[in-house]
mmCIF file of C-alpha atoms in Angstrom:
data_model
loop_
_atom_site.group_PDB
_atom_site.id
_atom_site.type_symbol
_atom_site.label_atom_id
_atom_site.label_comp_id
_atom_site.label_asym_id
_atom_site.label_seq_id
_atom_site.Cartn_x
_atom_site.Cartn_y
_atom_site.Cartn_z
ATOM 1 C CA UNK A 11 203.486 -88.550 -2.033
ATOM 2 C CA UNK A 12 204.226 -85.218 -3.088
ATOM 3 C CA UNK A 13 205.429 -85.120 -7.190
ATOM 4 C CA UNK A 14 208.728 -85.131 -8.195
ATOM 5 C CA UNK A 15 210.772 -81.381 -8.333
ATOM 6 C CA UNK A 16 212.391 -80.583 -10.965
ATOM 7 C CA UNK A 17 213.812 -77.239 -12.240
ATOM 8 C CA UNK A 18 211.455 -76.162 -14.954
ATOM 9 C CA UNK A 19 208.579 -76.021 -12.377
ATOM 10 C CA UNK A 20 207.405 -72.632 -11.273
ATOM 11 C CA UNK A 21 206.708 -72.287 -7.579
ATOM 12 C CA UNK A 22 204.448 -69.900 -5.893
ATOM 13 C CA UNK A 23 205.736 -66.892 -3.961
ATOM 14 C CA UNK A 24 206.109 -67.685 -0.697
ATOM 15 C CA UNK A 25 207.036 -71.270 -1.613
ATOM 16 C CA UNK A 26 210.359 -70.807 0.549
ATOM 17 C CA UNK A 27 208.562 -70.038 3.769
ATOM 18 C CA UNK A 28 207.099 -73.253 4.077
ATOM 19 C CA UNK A 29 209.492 -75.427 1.780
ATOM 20 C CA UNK A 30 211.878 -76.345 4.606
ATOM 21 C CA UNK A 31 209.827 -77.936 7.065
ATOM 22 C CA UNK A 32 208.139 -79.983 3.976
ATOM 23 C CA UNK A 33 211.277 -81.456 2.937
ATOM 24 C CA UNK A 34 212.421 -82.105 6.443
ATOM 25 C CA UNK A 35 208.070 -84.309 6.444
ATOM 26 C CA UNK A 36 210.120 -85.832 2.909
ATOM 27 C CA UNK A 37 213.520 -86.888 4.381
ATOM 28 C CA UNK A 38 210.988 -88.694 7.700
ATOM 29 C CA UNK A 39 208.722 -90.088 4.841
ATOM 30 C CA UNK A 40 211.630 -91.880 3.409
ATOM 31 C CA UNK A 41 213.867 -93.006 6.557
ATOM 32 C CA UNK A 42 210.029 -94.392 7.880
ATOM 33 C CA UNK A 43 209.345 -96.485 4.295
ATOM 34 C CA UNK A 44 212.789 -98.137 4.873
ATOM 35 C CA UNK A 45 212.693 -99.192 8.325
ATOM 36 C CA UNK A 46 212.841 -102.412 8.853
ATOM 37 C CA UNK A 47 209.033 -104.310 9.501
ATOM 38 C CA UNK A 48 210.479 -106.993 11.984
ATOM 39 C CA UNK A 49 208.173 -107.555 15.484
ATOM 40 C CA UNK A 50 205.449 -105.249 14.216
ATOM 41 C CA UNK A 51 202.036 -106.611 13.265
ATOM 42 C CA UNK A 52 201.052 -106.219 9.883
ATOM 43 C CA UNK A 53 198.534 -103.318 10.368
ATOM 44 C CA UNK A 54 201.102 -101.431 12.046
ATOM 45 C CA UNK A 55 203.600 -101.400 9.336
ATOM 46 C CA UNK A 56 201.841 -98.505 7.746
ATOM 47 C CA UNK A 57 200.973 -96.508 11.008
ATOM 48 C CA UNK A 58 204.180 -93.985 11.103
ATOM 49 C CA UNK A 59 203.478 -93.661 7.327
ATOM 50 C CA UNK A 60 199.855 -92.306 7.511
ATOM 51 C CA UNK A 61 201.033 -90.515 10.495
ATOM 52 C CA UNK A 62 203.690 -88.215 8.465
ATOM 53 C CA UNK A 63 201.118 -87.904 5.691
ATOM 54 C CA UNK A 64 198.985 -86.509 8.438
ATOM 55 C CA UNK A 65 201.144 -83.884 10.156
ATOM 56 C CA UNK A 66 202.351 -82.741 6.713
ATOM 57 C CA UNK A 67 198.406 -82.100 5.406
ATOM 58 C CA UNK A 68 197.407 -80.109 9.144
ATOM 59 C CA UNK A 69 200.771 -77.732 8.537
ATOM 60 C CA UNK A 70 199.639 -76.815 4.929
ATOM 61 C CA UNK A 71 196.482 -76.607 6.211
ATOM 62 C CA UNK A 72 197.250 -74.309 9.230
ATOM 63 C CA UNK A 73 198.890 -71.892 7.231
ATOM 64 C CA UNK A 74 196.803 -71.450 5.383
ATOM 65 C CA UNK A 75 193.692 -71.209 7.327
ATOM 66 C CA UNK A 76 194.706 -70.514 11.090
ATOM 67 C CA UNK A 77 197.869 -68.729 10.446
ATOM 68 C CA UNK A 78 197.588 -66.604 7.477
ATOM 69 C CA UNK A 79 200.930 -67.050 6.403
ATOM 70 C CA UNK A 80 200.584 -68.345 2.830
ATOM 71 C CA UNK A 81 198.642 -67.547 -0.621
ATOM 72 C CA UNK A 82 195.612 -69.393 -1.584
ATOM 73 C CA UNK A 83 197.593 -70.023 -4.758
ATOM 74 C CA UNK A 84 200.350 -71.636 -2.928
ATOM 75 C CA UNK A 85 197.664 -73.208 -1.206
ATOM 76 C CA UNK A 86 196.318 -75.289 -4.275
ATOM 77 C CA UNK A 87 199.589 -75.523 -5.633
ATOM 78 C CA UNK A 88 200.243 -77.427 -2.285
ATOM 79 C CA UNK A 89 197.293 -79.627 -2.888
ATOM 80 C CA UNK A 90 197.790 -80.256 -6.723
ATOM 81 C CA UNK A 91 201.213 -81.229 -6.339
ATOM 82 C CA UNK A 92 200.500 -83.589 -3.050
ATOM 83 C CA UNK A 93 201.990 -82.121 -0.387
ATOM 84 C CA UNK A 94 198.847 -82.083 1.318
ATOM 85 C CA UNK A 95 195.773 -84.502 1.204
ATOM 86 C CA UNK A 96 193.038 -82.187 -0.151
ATOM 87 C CA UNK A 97 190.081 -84.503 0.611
ATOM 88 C CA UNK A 98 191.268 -85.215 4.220
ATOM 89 C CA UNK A 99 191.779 -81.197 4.981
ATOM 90 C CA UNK A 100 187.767 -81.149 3.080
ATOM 91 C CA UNK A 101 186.969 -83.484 6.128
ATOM 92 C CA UNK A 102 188.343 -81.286 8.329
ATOM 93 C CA UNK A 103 186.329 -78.342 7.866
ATOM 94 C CA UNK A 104 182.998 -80.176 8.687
ATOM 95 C CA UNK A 105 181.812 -79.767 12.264
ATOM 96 C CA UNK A 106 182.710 -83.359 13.946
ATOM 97 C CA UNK A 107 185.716 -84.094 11.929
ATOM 98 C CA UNK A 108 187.885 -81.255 12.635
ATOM 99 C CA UNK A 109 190.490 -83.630 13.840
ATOM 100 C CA UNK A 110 190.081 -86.750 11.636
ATOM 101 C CA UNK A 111 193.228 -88.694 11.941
ATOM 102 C CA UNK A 112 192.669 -90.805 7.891
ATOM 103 C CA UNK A 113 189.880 -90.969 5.873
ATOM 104 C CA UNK A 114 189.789 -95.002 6.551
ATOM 105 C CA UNK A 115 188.348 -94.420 9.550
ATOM 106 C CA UNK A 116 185.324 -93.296 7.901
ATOM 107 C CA UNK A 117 184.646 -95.163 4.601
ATOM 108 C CA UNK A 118 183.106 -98.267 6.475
ATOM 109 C CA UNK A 119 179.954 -96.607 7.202
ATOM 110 C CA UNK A 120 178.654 -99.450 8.767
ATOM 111 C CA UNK A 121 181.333 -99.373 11.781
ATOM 112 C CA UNK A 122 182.393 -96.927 13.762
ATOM 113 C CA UNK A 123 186.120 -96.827 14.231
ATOM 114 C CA UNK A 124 187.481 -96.679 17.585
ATOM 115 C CA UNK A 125 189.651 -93.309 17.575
ATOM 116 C CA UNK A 126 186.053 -91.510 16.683
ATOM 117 C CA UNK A 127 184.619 -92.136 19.873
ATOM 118 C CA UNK A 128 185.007 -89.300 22.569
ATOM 119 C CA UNK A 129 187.238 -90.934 25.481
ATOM 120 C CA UNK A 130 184.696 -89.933 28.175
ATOM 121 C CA UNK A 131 182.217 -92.235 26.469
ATOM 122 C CA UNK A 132 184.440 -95.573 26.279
ATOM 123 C CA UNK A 133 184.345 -98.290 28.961
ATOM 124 C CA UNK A 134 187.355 -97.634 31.529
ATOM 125 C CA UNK A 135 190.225 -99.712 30.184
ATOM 126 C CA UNK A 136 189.376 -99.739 26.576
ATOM 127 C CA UNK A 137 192.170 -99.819 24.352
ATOM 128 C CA UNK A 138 192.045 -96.440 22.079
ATOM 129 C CA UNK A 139 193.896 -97.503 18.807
ATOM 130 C CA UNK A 140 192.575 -97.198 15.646
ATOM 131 C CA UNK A 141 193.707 -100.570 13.503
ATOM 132 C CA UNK A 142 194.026 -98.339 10.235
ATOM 133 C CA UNK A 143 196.431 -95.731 11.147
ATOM 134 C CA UNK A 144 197.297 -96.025 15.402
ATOM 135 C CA UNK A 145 195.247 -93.099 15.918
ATOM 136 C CA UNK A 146 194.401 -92.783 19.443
ATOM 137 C CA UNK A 147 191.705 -90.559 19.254
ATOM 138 C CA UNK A 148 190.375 -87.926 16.650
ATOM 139 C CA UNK A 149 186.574 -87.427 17.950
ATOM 140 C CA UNK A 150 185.975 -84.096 17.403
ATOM 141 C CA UNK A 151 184.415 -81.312 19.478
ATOM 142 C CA UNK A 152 180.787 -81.239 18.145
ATOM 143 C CA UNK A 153 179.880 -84.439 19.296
ATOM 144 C CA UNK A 154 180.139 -82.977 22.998
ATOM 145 C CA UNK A 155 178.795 -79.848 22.244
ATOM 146 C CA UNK A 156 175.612 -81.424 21.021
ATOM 147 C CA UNK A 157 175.469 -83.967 23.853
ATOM 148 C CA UNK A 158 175.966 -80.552 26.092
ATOM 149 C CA UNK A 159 173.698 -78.861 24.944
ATOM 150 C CA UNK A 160 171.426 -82.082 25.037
ATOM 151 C CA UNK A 161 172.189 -82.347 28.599
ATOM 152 C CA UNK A 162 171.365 -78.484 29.383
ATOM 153 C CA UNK A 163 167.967 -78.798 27.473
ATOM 154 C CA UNK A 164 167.458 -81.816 29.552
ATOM 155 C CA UNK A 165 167.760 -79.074 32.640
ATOM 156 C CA UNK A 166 165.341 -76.796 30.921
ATOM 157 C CA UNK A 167 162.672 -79.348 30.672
ATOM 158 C CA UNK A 168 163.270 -80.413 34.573
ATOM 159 C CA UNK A 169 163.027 -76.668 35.482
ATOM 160 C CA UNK A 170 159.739 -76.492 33.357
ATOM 161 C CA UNK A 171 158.447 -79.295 35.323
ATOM 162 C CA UNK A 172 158.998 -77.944 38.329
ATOM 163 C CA UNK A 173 157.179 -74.807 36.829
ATOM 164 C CA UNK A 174 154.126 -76.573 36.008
ATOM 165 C CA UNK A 175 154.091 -78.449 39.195
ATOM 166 C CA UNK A 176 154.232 -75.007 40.905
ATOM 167 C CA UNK A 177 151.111 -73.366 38.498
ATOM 168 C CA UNK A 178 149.446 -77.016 39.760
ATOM 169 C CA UNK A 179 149.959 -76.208 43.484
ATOM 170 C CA UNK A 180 148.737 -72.500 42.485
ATOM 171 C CA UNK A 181 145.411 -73.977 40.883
ATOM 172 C CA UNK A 182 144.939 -76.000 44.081
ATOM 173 C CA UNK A 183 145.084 -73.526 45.928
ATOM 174 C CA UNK A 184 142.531 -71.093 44.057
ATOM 175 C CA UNK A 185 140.233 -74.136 43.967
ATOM 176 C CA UNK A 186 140.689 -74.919 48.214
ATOM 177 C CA UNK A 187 139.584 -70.902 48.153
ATOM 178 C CA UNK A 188 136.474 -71.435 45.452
ATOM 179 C CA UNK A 189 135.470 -74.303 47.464
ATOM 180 C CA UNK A 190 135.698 -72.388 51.091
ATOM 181 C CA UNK A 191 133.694 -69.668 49.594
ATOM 182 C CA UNK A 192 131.192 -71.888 48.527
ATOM 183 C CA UNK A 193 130.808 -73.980 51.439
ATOM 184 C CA UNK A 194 130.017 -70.117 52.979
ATOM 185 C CA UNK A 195 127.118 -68.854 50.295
ATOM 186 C CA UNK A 196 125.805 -72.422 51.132
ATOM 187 C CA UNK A 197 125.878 -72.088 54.878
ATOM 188 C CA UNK A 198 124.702 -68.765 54.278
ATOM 189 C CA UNK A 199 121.541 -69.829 52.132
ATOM 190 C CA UNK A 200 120.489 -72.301 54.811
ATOM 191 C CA UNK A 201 120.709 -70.030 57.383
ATOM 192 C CA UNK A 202 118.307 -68.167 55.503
ATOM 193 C CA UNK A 203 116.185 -71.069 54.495
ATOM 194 C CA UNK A 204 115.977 -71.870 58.345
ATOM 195 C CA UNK A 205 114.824 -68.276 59.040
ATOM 196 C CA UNK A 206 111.703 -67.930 56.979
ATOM 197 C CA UNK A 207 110.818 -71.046 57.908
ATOM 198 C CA UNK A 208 110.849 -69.935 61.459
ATOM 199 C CA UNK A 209 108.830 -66.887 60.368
ATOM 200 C CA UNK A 210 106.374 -68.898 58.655
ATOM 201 C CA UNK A 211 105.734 -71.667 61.458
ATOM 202 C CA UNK A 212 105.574 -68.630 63.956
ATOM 203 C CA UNK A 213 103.550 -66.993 61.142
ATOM 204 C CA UNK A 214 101.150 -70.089 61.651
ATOM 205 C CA UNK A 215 101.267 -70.221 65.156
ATOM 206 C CA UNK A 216 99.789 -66.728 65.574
ATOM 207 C CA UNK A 217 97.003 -67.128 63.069
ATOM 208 C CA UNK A 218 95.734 -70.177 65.203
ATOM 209 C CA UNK A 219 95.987 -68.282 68.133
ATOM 210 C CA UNK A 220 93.843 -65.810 66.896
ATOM 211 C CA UNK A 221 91.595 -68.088 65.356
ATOM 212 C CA UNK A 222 90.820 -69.817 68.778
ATOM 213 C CA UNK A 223 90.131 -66.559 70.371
ATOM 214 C CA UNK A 224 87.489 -65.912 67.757
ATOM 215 C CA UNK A 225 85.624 -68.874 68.202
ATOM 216 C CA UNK A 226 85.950 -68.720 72.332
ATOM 217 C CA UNK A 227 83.993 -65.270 71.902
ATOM 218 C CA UNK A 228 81.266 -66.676 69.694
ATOM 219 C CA UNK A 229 80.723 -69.822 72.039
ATOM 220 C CA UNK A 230 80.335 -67.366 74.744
ATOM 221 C CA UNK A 231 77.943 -65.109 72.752
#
């Protein structure tokens, strides 16, 4: 809760820009903290509470760092005097929690509260409601850009597959030509082979030839 005013206490310039809608999150604050707690469970009796304290951190908060519109000393002066949770908004500006609904959600590092899981990964016809503060989801948006960009490197390695199977089917190929070419020089080399040993037994052939002539023509001498 933000501190008390009082007259003595110097305010920022720029104080009177913002200082309307902040006491209009002040006058909600109150009317919400004496409402009546009848029919509504006991968890939910602080919901509207932590949602107010929300909403009045993210405008201080957008101001000051989307919109421009304030002083880094009204800033902190914002912070100091509790208009705006300074730990949650130190959540916010760490990828994954830009949109952290409490900082309940997160101190039972053992569980995962509900509201922090993207909707696209919950079973269809889960309730989305976070028990601490109603939140019905806060996931932020660098869970799914990792799982994206998970899911495109997933395509890269396919497409490098599909690469490798293609340099495979290259290699075969080559080797079906290495092979071919040798089957040739072999068929080649026999062919050879089978010639001079035809010119050798022909070789022969002729010698005995001539040898029988020479002995016919001593016999008859």
């Amino acid at each position: 809760m933000p501190k008390i005013k009082t007259s003595k206490k110097k305010y920022p310039r720029g104080w009177d820009i913002i200082s309307p809608t902040l006491d209009e999150f002040d006058i909600k604050m109150r009317e919400v903290e004496a409402s009546p707690y009848e029919g509504k469970r006991k968890n939910e009796v602080n919901w509207p509470i932590f949602r107010i304290h929300h909403q009045r951190s993210r405008y201080v908060y957008e101001k000051f760092y989307k919109n421009k519109e304030i002083s880094r000393e009204l800033y902190e002066f914002c912070l100091t005097e509790g208009y705006a949770d300074k730990n949650l908004i130190a959540k916010w500006k760490k990828p994954g929690y830009e949109r952290l609904c409490c900082l309940k959600c997160i101190q039972d590092l053992s569980h995962i509260c509900i509201c922090r899981v993207p909707k696209k990964d919950l079973t269809k016809g889960t309730i989305l409601e976070c028990s601490s503060c109603g939140c019905k989801g806060c996931a932020g948006a660098f869970s799914n850009k990792n799982k994206n960009n998970k899911n495109n490197n997933d395509d890269d390695d396919d497409d490098d597959d599909d690469d490798d199977d293609d340099d495979e089917n290259d290699n075969d190929g080559d080797n079906d030509n290495d092979n071919s070419n040798s089957n040739q020089e072999r068929e080649k080399d026999n062919n050879n082979k089978k010639k001079n040993s035809n010119s050798e037994i022909d070789g022969n052939q002729k010698n005995e030839s001539d040898n029988e002539s020479e002995n016919e023509s001593e016999n008859e001498s």
